[in-house]
Coordinates of C-alpha atoms in Angstrom, one line a residue:
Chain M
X470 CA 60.7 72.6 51.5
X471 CA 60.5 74.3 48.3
X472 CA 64.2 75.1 48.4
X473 CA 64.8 71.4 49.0
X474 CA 63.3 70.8 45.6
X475 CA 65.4 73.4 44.1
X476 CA 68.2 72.3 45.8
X477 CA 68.0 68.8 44.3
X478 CA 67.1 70.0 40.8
X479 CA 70.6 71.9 41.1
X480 CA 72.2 68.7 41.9
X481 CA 70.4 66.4 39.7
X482 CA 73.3 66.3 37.4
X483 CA 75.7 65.6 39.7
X484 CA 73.8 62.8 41.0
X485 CA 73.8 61.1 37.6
X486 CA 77.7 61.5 37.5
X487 CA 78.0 60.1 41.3
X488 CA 75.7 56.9 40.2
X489 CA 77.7 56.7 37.2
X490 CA 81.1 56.8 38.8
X491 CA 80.1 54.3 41.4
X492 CA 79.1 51.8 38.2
X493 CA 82.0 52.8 36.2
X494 CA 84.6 52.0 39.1
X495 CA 83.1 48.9 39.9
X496 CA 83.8 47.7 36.4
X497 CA 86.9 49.4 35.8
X498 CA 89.5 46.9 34.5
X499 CA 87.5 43.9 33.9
X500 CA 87.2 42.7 30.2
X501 CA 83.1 41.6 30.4
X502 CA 82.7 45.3 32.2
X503 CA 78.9 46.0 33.2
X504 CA 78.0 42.9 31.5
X505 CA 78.8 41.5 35.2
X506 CA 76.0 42.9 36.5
X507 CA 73.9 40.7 34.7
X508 CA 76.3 37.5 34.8
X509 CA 76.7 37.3 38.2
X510 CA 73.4 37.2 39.1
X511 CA 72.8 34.1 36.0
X512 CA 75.7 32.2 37.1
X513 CA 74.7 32.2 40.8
X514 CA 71.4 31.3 39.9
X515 CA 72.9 28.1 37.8
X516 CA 74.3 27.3 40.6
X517 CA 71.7 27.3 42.6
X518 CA 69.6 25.7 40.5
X519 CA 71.7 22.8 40.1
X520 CA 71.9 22.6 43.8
X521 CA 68.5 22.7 44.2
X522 CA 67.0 20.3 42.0
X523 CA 69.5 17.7 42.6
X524 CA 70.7 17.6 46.4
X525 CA 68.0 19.4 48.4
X526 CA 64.8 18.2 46.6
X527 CA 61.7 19.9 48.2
X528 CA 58.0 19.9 47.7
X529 CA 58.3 23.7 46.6
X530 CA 56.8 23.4 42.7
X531 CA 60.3 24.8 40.9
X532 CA 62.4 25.1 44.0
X533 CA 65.4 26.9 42.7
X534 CA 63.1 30.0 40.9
X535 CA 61.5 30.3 44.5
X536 CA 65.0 31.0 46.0
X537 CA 66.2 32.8 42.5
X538 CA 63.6 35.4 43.2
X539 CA 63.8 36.0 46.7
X540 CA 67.4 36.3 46.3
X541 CA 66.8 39.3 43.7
X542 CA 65.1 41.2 46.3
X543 CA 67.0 39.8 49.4
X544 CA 70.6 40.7 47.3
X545 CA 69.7 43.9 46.6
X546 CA 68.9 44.9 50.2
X547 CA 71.9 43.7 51.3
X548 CA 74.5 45.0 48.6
X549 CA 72.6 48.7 48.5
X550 CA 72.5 49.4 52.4
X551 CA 76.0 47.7 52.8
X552 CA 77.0 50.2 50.0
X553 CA 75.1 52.9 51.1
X554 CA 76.5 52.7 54.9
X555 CA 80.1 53.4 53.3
X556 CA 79.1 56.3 51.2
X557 CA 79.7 59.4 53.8
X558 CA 83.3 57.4 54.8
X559 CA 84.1 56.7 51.6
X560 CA 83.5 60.4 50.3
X561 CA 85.5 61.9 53.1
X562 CA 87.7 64.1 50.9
X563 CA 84.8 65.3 49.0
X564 CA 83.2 66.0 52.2
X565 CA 85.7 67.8 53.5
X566 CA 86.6 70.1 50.7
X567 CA 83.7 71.2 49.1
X568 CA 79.8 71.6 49.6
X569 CA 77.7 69.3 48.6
X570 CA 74.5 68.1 49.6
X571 CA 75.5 64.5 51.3
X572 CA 72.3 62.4 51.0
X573 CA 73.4 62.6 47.2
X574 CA 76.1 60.0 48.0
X575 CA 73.7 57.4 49.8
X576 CA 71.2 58.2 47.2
X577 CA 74.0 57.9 44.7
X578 CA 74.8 53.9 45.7
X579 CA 72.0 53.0 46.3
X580 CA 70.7 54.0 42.6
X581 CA 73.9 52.0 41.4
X582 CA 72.5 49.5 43.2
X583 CA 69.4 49.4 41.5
X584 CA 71.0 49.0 38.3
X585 CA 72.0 45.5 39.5
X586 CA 68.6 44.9 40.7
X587 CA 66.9 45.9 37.5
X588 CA 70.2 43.6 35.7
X589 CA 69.5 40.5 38.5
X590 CA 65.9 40.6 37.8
X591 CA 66.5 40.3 33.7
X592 CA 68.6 37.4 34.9
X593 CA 65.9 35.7 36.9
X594 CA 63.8 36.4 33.4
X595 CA 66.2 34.5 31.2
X596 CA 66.1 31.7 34.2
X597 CA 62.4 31.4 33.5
X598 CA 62.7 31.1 29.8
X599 CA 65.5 28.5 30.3
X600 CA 63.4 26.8 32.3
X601 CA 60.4 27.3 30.1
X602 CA 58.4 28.5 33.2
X603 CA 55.0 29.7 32.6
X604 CA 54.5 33.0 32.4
X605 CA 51.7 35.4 33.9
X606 CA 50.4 38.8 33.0
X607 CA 51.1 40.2 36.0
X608 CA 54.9 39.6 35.8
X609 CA 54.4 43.4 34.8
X610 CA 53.8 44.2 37.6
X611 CA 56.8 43.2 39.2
X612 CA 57.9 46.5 39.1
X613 CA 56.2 47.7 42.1
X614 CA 57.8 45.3 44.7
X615 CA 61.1 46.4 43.2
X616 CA 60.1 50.2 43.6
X617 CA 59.4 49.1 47.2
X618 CA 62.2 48.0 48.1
X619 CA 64.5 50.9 46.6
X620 CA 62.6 53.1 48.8
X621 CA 62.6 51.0 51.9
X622 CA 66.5 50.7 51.0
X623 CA 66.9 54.7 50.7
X624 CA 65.6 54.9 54.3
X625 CA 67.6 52.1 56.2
X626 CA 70.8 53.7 53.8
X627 CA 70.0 56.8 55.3
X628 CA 70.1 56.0 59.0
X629 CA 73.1 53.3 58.6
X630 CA 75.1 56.0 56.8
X631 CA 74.6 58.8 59.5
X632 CA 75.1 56.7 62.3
X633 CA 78.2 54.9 61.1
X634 CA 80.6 58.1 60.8
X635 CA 80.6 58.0 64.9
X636 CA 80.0 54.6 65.5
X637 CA 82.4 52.6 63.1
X638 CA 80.8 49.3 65.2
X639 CA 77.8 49.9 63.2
X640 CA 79.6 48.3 60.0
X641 CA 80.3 45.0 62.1
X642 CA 77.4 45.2 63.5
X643 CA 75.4 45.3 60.5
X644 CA 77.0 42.5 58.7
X645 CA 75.3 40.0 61.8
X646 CA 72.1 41.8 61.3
X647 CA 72.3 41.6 57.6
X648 CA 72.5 37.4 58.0
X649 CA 69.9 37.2 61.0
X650 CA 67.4 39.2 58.0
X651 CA 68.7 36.5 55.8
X652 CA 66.8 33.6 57.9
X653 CA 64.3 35.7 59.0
X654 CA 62.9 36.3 55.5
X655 CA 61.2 33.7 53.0
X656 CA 63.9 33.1 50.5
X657 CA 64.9 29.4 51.3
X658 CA 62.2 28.5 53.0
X659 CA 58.1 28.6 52.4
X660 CA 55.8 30.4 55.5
X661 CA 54.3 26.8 55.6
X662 CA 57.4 25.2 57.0
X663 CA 57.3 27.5 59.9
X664 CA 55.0 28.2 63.0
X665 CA 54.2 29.7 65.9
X666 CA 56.4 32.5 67.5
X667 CA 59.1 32.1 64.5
X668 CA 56.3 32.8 62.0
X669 CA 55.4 36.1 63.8
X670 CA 58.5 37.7 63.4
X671 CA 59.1 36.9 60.2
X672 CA 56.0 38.6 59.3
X673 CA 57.0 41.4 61.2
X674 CA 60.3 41.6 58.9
X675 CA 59.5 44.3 56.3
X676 CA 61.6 42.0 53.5
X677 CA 59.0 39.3 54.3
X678 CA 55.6 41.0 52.8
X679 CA 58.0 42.5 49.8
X680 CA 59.6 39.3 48.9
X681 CA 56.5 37.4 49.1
X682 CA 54.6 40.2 46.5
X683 CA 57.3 39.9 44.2
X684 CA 57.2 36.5 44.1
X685 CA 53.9 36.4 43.4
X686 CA 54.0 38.8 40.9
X687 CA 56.8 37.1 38.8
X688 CA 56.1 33.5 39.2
X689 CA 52.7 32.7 40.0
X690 CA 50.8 35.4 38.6
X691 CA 48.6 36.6 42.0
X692 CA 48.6 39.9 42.5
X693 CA 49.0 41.4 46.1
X694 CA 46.3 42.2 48.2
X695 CA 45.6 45.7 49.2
X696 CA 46.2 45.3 52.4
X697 CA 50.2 44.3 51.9
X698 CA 50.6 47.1 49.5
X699 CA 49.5 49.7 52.1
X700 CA 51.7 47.9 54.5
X701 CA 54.5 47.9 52.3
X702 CA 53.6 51.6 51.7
X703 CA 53.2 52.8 55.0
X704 CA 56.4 50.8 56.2
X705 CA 58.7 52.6 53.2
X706 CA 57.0 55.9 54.0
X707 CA 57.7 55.4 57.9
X708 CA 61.3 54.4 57.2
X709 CA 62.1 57.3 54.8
X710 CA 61.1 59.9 57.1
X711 CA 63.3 58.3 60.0
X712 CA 66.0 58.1 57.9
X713 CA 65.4 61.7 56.5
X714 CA 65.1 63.0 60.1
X715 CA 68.0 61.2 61.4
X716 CA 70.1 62.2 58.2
X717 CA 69.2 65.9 58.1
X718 CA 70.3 66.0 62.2
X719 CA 73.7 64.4 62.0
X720 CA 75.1 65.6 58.7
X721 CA 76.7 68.8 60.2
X722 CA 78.9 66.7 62.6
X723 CA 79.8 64.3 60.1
X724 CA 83.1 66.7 58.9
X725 CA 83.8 66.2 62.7
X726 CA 84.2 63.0 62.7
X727 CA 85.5 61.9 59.3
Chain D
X1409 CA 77.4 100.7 43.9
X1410 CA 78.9 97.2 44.3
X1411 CA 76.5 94.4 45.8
X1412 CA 77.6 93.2 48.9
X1413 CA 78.8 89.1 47.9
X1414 CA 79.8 87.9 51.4
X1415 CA 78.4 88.7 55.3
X1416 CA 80.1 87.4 58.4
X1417 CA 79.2 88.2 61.2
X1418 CA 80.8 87.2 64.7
X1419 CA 81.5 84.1 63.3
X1420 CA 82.7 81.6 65.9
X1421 CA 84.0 77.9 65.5
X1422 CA 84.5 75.4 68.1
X1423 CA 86.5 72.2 67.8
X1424 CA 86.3 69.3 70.3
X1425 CA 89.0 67.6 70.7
X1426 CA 88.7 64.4 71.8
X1427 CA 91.1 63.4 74.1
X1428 CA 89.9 59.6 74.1
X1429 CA 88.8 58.8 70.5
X1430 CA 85.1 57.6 71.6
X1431 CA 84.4 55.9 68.2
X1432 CA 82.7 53.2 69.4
X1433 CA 79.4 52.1 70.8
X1434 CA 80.7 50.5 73.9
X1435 CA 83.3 53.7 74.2
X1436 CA 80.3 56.0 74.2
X1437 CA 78.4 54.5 76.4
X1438 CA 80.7 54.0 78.9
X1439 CA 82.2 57.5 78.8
X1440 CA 78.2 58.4 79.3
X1441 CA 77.7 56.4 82.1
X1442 CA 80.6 57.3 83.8
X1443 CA 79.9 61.2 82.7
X1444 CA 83.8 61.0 81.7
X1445 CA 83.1 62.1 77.9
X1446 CA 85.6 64.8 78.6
X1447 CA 86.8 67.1 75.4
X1448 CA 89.7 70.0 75.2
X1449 CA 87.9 73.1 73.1
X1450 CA 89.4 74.8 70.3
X1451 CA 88.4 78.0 68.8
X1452 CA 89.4 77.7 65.6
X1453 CA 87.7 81.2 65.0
X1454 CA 86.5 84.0 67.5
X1455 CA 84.0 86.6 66.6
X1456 CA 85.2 87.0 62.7
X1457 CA 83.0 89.7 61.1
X1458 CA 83.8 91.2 57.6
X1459 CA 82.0 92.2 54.4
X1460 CA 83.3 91.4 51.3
X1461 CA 81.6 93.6 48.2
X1462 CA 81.0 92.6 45.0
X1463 CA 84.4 92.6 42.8
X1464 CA 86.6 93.1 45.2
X1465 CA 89.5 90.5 46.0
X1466 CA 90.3 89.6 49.4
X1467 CA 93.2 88.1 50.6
X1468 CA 93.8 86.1 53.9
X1469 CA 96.8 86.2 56.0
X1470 CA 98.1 84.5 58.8
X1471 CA 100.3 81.8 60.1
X1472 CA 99.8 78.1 60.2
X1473 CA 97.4 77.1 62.6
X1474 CA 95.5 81.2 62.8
X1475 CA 92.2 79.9 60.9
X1476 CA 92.5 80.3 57.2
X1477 CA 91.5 77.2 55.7
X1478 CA 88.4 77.1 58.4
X1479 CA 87.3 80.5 57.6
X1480 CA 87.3 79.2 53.9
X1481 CA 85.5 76.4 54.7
X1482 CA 82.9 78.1 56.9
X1483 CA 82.0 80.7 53.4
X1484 CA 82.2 77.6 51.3
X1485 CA 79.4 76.0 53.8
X1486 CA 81.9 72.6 54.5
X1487 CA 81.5 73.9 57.8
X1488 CA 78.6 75.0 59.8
X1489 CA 79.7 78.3 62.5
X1490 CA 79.1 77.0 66.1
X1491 CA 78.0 81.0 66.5
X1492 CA 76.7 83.9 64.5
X1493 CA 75.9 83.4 60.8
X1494 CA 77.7 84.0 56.9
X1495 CA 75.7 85.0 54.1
X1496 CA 76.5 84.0 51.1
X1497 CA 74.9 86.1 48.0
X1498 CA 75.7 84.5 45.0
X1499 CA 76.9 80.9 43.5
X1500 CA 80.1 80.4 45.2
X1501 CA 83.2 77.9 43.5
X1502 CA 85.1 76.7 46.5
X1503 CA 88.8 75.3 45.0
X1504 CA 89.7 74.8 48.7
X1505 CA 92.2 72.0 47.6
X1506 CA 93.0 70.5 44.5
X1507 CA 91.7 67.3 43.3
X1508 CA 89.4 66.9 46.4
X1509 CA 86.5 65.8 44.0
X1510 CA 88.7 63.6 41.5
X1511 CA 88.3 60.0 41.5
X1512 CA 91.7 58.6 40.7
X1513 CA 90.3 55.7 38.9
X1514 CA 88.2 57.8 36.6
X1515 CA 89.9 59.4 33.2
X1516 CA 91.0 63.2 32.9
X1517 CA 87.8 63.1 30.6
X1518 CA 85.3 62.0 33.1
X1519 CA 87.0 63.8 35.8
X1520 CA 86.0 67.2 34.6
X1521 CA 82.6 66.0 33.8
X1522 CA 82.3 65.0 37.6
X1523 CA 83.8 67.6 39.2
X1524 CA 81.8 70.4 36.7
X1525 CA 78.8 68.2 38.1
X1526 CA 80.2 69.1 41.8
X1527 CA 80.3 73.5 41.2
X1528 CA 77.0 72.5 39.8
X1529 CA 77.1 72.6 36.4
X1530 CA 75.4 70.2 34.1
X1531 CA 76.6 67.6 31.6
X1532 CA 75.2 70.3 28.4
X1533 CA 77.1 73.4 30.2
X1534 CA 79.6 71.0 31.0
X1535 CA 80.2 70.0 26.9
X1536 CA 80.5 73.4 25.8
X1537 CA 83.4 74.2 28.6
X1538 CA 85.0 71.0 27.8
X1539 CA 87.3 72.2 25.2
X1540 CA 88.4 75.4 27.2
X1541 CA 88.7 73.4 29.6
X1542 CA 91.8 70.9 27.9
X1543 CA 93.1 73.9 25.9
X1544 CA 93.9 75.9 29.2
X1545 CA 95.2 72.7 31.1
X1546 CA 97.5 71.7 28.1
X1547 CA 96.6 68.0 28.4
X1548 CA 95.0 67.0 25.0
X1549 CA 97.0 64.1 25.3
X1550 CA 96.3 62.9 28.4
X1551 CA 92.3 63.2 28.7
X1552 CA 91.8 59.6 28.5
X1553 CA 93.8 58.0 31.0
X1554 CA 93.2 57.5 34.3
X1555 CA 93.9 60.7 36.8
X1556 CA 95.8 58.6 39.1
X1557 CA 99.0 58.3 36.7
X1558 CA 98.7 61.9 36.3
X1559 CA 101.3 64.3 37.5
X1560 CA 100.8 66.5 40.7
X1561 CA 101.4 69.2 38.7
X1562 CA 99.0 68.1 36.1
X1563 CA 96.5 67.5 38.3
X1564 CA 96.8 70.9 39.6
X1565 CA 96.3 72.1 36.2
X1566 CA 93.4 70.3 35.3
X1567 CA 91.7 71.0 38.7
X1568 CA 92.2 75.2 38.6
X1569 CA 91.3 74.6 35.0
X1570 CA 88.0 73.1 35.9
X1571 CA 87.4 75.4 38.7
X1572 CA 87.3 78.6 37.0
X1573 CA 85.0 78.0 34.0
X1574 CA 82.0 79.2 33.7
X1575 CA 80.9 82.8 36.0
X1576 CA 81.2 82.2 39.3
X1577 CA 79.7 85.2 41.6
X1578 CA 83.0 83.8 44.4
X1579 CA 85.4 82.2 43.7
X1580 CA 87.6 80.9 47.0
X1581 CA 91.7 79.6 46.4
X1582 CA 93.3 78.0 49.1
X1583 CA 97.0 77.8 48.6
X1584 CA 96.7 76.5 45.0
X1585 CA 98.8 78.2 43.3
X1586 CA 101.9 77.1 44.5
X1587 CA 102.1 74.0 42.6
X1588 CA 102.8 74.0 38.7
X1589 CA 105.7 75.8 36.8
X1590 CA 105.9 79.2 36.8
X1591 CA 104.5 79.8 33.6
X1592 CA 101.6 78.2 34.5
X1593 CA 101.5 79.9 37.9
X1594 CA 101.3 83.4 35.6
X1595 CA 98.9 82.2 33.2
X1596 CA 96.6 81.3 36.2
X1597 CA 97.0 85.1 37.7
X1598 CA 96.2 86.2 35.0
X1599 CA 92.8 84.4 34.3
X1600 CA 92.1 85.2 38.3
X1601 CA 93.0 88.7 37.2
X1602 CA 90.1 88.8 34.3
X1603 CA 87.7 86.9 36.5
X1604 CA 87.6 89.9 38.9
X1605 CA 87.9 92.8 36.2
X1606 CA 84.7 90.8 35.0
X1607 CA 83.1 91.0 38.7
X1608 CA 83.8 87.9 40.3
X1609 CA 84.4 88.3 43.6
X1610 CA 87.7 86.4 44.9
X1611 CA 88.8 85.1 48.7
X1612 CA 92.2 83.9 48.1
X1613 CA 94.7 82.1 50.5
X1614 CA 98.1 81.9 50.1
X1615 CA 101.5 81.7 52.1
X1616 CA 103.1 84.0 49.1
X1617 CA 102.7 87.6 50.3
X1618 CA 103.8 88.7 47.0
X1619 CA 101.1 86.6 45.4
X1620 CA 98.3 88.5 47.8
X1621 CA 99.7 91.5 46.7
X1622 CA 99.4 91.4 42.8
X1623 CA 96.1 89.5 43.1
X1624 CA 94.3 91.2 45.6
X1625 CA 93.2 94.7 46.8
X1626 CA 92.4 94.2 50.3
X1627 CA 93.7 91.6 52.7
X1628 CA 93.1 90.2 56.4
X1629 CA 95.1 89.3 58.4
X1630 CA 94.0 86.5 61.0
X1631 CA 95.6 85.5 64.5
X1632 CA 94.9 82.9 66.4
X1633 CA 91.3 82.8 64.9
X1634 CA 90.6 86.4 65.2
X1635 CA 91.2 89.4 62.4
X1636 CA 94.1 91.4 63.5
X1637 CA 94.0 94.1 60.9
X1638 CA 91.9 94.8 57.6
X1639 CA 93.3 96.6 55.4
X1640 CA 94.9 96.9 51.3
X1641 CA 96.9 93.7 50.5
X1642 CA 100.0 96.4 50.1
X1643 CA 99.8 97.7 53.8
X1644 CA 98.5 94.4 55.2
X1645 CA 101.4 92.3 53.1
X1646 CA 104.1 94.1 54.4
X1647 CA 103.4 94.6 57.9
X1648 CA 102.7 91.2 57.8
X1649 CA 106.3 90.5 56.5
X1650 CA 107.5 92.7 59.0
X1651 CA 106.2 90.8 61.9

């Protein structure tokens, strides 16, 4: 364990160039550069909020801000584990040619990631000031949810990446899954609208209990009970360790099948 | 008495080769059901054992195909031995092939800072190499554009350049110096030449026999994934050119 550590402390730099490089690339070229990270997210949401407050009018008090913020968290998951799923096929000549502890690439994009996360949730702020939204102490707090669902992230990365060197299907695959999460989380819909059988699966949709604390948190001020946070907890911690496990067994085959 | 830097012992390697590419789900479980997930086996290496001592450099012959590059790869850990075990005693800087960790889109600048973050370096050691590191690639000019309009031969320089700052305990060549001039080519002897007067320990690859010779004191010859002879690089080098 303790060499782990060391291990990672030996790398640390290289991590930093790794999430670096994956920023830098993605902006290469363009004139606005990593300002996009934060104008993409404010344009969509104009767009939405247009949308929403003129053709779909719902009972939702501020409709478009309820979708705004479960899209931060719901984007996020989706660009960081579609990211992180590529990062051993996309490293192949790295891979190949010199050692390097792999997990550093998932880890790597999904950190990138989080940069757009952390650049998507300022947006959602200047939404709220726009809007002259009320806001609560416990916006603060925010933070937590978002730390949640970086970890939870890291662990679904994990597994998608290791599996996807054998089983190319996987990427295909994924992109289904990705939309079925979509509808099966809170984002453009409230839990009151649905019932029954629906309602349980939803709840038993990890994204759910996150997306609803950050929402919470950043618009209506109530602050999670203890009960979801040691769900949310216990669900990151579970998901971790599987991806861990699964990463840590596959990673010497993956030069095999690159 | 010289430390001993490198350890393998019966080092085996076994490639499947899949005659039906089963890479995907419904391949895989089909070939399972039907128990037809058939493979051809390659062994790449059989039973390699040798020591290599501290300062000494070690060259490795054979023809194409007789396990070089997977030995290589098995000391720089790329690969893991299906049998018996390396040790490694030391930091190790594998240049197994050149460029392998630049991103083309990336600037000769950030390049080195990357790849100096690959052997393990970080951004603070990387600063204070940075100057060596243009001076002995000759490309002042050319840091700040992107790698990808570079030159294969100034690519070549920048990665070697890169590659052998800094002390490292091993340092492992595969085949890269056959691309640059020949003054460069000289020039990047001679700094492999200081690095072992100043004990690092060097595995080197190369299809130039004369190379092997003025670079290295011992060499091993390799055939068809087993050592053939160890020996000096003089004796091994020309028997090898005899054969």
């Amino acid at each position: 364990m303790l060499a782990y550590i060391e291990n990672f402390i030996k790398y640390k730099s290289l991590l930093n160039e790794l999430i670096i490089r994956d920023i830098k690339t993605r902006y290469r070229r363009s004139v606005m550069g990593v300002l996009w990270s934060l104008l993409n997210p404010l344009c969509q949401m104009i767009v939405l909020s247009i949308m929403f407050s003129n053709i779909f009018k719902s009972d939702i008090e501020n409709f478009p801000l309820y979708i705004l913020s479960g899209q931060v968290i719901f984007n996020f998951f989706s660009e960081s584990t579609n990211n992180a799923m590529s990062a051993i096929i996309d490293n192949t000549s790295l891979i190949k040619k010199t050692y390097i502890p792999k997990y550093l690439f998932v880890l790597s994009r999904i950190m990138s990631s989080a940069v757009n996360l952390l650049a998507s949730f300022a947006a959602l702020i200047v939404v709220m000031l726009l809007t002259r939204t009320e806001f609560h102490i416990a916006v603060l707090l925010s933070f937590l949810p978002m730390l949640l669902i970086v970890l939870f992230t890291i662990g679904v990365g994990l597994i998608l990446a290791a599996y996807v060197v054998k089983f190319r299907d996987i990427a295909h695959l994924y992109g289904i899954l990705v939309t079925t999460i979509l509808y099966l989380t809170p984002i453009i819909y409230p839990m009151s609208m649905i019932s029954g059988i629906v309602k349980k699966i939803v709840w038993l949709n990890p994204l759910t209990n996150i997306v609803i604390m950050f929402r919470n948190l950043a618009l209506n001020g109530i602050l999670p009970g203890v009960f979801s946070i040691l769900l949310a907890c216990m669900e990151c911690i579970v998901v971790i360790f599987v991806g861990l496990y699964v990463f840590y067994k596959k990673q010497d085959s993956f030069i095999l099948n690159l | 008495m010289s430390e001993l830097m490198i350890e393998i012992k019966e080092v085996s390697i076994r490639f499947k080769l899949e005659k039906e590419g089963v890479n995907s789900i419904k391949e895989y479980i089909l070939f399972k059901m039907k128990r037809k997930v058939k493979y051809d086996e390659l062994w790449a290496l059989k039973n390699v054992s040798f020591q290599i001592k501290q300062g000494d450099s070690v060259g490795l012959l054979g023809f194409n195909g007789s396990g070089k590059s997977t030995l290589l790869k098995v000391i720089a850990g790329v690969l893991k031995p299906t049998k018996g075990e390396v040790k490694i005693y030391g930091t190790i800087a594998p240049l197994i092939e050149l460029g392998a960790g630049f991103d083309f889109d990336l600037t000769g600048r950030e390049n080195v800072f990357l790849n100096g973050s690959i052997l393990g370096y970080s951004r603070k050691q990387m600063m204070k190499y940075y100057d060596d590191i243009v001076e002995f690639s000759e490309l002042s000019e050319f840091m700040d554009i992107p790698v990808k309009n570079y030159s294969s031969g100034m690519l070549s320089r920048l990665a070697f350049s890169i590659a052998t700052i800094g002390k490292p305990d091993i340092l492992i060549i595969d085949e890269v110096l056959s691309v640059g001039d020949f003054r460069f080519q000289q020039k990047c002897e001679w700094r492999i030449q200081n690095m072992i007067s100043d004990k690092t320990t060097v595995l080197f690859v190369s299809h130039s026999i004369e190379q092997v010779k003025t670079i290295c004191k011992r060499a091993v010859w390799l055939e068809q994934g087993q050592v053939k002879m160890i020996g000096t690089s003089e004796k091994i080098g020309n028997l090898y050119e005899g054969s």
